[in-house]
mmCIF file of C-alpha atoms in Angstrom:
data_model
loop_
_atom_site.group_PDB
_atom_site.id
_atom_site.type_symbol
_atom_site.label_atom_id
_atom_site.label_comp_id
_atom_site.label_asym_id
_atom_site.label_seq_id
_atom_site.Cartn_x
_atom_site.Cartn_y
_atom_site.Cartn_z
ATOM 1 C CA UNK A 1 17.153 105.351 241.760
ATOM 2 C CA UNK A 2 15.406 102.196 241.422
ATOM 3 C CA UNK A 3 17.471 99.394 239.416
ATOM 4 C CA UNK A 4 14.360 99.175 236.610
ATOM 5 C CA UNK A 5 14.864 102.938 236.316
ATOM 6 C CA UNK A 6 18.737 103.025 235.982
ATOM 7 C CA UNK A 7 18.228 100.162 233.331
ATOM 8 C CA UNK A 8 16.244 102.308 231.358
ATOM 9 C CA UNK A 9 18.511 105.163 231.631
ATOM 10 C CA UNK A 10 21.290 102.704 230.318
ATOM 11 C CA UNK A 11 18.839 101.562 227.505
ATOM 12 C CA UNK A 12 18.305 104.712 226.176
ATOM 13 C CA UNK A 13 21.613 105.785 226.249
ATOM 14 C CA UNK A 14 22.602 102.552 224.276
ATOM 15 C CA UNK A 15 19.719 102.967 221.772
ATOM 16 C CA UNK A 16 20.980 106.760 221.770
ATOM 17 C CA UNK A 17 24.393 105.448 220.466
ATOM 18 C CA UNK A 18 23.208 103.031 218.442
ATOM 19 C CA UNK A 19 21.797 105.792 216.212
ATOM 20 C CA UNK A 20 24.520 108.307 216.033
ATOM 21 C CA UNK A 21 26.679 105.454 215.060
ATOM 22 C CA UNK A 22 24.503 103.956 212.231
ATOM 23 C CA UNK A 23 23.969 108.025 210.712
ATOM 24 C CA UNK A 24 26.384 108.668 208.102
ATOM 25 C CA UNK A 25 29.349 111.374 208.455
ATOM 26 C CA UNK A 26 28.700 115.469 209.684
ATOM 27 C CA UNK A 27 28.214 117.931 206.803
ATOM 28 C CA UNK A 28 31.674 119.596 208.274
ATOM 29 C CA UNK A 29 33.084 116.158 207.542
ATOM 30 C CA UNK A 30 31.589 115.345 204.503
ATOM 31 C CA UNK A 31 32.068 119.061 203.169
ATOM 32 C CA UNK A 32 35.750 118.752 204.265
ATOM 33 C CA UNK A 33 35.774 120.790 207.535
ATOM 34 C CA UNK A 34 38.295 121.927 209.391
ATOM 35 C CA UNK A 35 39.322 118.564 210.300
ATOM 36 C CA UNK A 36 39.276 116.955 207.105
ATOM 37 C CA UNK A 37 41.031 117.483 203.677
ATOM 38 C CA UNK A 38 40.000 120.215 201.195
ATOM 39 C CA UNK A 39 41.604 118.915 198.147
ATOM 40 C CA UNK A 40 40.070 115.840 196.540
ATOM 41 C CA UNK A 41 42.699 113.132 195.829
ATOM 42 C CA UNK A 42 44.900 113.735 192.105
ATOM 43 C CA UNK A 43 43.224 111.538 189.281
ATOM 44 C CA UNK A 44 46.070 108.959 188.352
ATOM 45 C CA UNK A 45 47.155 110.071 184.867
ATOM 46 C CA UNK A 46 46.123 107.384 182.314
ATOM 47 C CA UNK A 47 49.593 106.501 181.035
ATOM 48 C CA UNK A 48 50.179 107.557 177.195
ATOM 49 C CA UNK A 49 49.777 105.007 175.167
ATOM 50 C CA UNK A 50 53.510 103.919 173.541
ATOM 51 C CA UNK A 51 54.295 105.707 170.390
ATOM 52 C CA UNK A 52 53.305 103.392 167.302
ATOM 53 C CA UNK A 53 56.760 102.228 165.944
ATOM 54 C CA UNK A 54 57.365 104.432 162.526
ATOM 55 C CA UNK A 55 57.975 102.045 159.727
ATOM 56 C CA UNK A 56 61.332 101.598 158.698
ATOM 57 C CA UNK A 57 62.913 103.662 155.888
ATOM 58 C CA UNK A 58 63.035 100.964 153.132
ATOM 59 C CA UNK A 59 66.549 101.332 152.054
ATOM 60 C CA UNK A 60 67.004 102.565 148.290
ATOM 61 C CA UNK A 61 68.055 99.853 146.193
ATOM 62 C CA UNK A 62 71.597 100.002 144.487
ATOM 63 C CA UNK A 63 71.783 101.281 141.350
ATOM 64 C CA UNK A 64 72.013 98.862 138.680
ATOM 65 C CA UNK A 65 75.268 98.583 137.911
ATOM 66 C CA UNK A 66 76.138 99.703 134.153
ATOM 67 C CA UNK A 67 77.533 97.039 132.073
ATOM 68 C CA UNK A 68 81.157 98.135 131.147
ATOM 69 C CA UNK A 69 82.251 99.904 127.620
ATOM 70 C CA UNK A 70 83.043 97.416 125.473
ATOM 71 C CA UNK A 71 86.543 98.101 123.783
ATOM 72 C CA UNK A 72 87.161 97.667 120.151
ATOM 73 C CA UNK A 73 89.155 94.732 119.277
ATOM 74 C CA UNK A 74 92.646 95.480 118.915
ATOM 75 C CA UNK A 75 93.329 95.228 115.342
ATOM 76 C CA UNK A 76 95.589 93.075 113.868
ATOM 77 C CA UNK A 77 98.939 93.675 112.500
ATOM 78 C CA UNK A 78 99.634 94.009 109.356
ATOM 79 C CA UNK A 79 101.593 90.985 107.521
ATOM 80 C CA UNK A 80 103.525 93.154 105.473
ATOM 81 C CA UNK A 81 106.167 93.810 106.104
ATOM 82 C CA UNK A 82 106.516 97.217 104.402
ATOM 83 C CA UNK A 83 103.012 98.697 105.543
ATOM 84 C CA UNK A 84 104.506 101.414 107.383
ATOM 85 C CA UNK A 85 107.655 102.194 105.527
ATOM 86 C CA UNK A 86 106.802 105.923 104.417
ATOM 87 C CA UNK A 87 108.729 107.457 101.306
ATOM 88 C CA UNK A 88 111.824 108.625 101.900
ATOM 89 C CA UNK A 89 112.127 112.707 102.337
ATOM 90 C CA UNK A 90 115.745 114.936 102.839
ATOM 91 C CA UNK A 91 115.103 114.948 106.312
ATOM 92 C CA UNK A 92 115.831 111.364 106.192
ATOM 93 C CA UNK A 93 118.920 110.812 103.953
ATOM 94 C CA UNK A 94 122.348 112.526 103.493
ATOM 95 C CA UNK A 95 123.419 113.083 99.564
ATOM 96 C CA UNK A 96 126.666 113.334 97.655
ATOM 97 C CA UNK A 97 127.821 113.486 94.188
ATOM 98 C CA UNK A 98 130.490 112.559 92.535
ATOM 99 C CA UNK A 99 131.593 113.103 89.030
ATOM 100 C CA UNK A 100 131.447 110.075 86.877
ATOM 101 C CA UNK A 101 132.215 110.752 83.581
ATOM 102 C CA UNK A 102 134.158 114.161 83.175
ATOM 103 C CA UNK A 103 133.803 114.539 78.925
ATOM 104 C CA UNK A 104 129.860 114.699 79.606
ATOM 105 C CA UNK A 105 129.698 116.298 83.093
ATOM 106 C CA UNK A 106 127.787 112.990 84.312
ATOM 107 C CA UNK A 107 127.733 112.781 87.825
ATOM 108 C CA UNK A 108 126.776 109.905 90.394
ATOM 109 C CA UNK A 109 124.017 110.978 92.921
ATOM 110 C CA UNK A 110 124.048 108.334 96.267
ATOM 111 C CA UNK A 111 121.621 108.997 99.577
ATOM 112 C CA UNK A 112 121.843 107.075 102.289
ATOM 113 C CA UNK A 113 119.153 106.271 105.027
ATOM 114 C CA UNK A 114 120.733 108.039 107.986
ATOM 115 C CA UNK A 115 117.777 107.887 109.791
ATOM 116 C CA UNK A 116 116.578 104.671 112.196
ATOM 117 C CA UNK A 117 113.368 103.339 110.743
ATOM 118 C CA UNK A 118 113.544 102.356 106.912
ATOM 119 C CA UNK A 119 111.983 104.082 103.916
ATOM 120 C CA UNK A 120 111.600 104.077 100.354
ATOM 121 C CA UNK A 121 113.043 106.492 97.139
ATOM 122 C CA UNK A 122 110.595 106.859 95.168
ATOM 123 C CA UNK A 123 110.702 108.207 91.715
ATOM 124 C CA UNK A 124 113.197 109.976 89.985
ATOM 125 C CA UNK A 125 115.294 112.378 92.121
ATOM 126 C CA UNK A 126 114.027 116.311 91.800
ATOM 127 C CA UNK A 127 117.542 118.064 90.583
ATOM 128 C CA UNK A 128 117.920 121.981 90.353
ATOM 129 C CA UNK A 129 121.398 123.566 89.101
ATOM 130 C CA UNK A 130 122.647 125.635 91.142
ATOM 131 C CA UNK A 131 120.857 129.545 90.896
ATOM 132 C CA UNK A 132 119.451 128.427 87.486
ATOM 133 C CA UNK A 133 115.663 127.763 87.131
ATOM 134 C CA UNK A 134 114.022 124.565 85.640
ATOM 135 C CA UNK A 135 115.283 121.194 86.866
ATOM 136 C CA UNK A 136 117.107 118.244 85.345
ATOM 137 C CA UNK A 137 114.198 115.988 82.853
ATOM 138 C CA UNK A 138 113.785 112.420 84.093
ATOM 139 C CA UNK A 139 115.235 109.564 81.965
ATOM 140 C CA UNK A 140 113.632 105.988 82.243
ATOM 141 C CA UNK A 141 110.446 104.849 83.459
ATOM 142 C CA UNK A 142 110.388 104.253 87.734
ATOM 143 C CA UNK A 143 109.131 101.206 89.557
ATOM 144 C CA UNK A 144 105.576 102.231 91.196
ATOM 145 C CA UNK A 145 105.921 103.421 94.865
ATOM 146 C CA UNK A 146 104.827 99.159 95.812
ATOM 147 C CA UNK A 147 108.462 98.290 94.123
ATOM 148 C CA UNK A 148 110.130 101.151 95.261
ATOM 149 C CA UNK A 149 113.700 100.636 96.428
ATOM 150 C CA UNK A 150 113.679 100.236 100.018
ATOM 151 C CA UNK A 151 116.038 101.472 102.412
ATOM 152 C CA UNK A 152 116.894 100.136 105.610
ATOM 153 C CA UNK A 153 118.975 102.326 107.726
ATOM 154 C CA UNK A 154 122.811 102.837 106.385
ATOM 155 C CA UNK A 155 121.588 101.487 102.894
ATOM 156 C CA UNK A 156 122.010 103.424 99.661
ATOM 157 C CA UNK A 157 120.417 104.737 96.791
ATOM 158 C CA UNK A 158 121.888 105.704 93.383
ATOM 159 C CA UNK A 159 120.932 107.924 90.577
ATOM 160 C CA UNK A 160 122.489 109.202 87.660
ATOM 161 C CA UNK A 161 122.899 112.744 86.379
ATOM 162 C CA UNK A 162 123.828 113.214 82.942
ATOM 163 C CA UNK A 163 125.420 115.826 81.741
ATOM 164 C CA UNK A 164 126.494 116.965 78.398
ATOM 165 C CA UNK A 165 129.247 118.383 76.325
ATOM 166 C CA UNK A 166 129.530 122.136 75.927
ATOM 167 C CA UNK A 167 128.075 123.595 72.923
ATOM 168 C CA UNK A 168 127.549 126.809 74.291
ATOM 169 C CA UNK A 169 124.015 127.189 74.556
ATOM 170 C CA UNK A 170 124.174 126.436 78.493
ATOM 171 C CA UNK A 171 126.172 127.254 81.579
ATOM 172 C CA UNK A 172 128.374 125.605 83.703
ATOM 173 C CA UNK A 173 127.627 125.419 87.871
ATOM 174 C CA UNK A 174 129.044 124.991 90.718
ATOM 175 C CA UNK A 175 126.933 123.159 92.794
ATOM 176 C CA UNK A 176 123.359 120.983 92.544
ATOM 177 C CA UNK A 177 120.090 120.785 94.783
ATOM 178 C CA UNK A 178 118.250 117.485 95.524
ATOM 179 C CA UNK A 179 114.981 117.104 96.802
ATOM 180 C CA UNK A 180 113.160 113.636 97.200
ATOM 181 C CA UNK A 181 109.818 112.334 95.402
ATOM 182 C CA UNK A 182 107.208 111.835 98.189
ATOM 183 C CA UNK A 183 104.172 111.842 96.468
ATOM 184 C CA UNK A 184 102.748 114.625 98.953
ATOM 185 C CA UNK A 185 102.911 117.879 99.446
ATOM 186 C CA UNK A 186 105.821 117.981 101.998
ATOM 187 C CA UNK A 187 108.318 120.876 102.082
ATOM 188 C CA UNK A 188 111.343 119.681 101.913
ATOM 189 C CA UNK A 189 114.809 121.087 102.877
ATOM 190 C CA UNK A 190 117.129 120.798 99.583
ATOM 191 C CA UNK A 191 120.090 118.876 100.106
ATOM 192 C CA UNK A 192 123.012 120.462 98.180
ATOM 193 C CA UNK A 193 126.272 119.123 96.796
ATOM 194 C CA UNK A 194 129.535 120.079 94.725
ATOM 195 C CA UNK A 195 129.646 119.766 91.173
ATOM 196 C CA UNK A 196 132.541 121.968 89.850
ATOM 197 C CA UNK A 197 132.196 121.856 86.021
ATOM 198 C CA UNK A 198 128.812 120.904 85.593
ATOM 199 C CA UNK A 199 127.831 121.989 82.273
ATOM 200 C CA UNK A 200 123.919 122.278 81.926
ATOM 201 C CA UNK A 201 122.522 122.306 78.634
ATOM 202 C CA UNK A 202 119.572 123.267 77.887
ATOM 203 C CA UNK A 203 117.844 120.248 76.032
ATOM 204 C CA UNK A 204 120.270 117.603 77.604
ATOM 205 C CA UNK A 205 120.398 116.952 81.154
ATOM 206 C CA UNK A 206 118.715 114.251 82.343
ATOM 207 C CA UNK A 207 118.338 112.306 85.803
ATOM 208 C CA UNK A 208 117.792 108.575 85.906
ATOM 209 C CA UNK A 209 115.388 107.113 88.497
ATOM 210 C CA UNK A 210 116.881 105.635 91.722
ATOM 211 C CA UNK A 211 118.800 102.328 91.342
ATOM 212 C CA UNK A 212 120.369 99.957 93.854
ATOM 213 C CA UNK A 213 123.659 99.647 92.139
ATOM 214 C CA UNK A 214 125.803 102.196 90.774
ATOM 215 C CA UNK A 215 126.575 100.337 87.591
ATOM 216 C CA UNK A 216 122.459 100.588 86.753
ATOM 217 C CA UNK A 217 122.025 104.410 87.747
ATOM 218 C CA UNK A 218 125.123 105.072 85.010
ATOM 219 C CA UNK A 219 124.622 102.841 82.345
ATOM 220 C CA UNK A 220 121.115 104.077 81.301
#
């Protein structure tokens, strides 16, 4: 072969290559043949957007606080001194009597505070003879229950009981119940004593209020 043949052997065979190489890609390739891959490439997930903060949970406010009870104001004390000094009842004294004056059957009634908190006898004393009914009169006028007598624990009272002289419209007894003025409706226990001889009379025995001396409570 002559050398301006073989060059135009080579020529074409260079122009030849040229054009395969400047065509795009087979339809096997392109199509994803055999050779190539059949599954497309994975779409990169768009990434989630972040999750919008949640507003925060105002806190409930505290409870107004409610204003405190007011107390009353303590009162004050009373200046007197005998405010609280209550009349004085049977539960609070212990009674005797003793005869004073034998022609007359007069006898000397005395209680004593046995208690621990003073009181006051108010009044005349409430005398009953014995099983008979009625009670001895009251003799005197009484101090109002302001100037009652007070009694301080272990003081005294007196009262006196007068009797009379027999003249046989009454009887004689053995013994006498006492029950204390309170102004109220209190049941009292009766507080007995001795009185051998006592001769009630009818229209005659009479009870002095209470005194704090003896020498008063008999001379009325």
């Amino acid at each position: 072969m002559s050398t301006v043949r073989r060059a135009a052997v080579v020529l074409a065979a260079v122009s030849a290559l040229a054009a395969l190489t400047a065509c795009g890609p087979t339809e096997d390739t392109a199509g994803g043949g055999a050779g190539g891959s059949t599954a497309s490439p994975a779409k990169s997930a768009t990434p989630a957007a972040p999750p919008t903060p949640s507003k925060p949970v105002a806190s409930a406010k505290p409870s107004t606080t409610s204003k405190p009870t007011k107390l009353p104001k303590p009162t004050k004390p009373s200046t007197d001194p005998d405010f609280d000094v209550f009349p004085c009842s049977t539960f609070d004294v212990k009674f005797t009597a003793t005869l004073a004056e034998p022609t007359t059957s007069s006898y000397l009634l005395k209680i004593t505070n046995k208690g621990t908190k003073a009181c006051r006898a108010l009044g005349h004393p409430i005398v009953t003879f014995g099983d008979l009914d009625g009670q001895a009169t009251e003799r005197g006028t009484a101090p109002g229950i302001e100037d009652a007598i007070r009694l301080d624990p272990g003081e005294s009272a007196y009262a006196g009981l007068m009797g009379g002289a027999n003249d046989g419209k009454g009887k004689t007894v053995n013994s006498i119940g006492l029950t204390m003025n309170t102004e109220s409706d209190l049941e009292q226990t009766p507080l007995k004593a001795s009185t051998p001889g006592l001769y009630v009379s009818p229209d005659k025995n009479s009870v002095t209020a209470w005194m704090d001396n003896a020498e008063d409570a008999l001379s009325l």
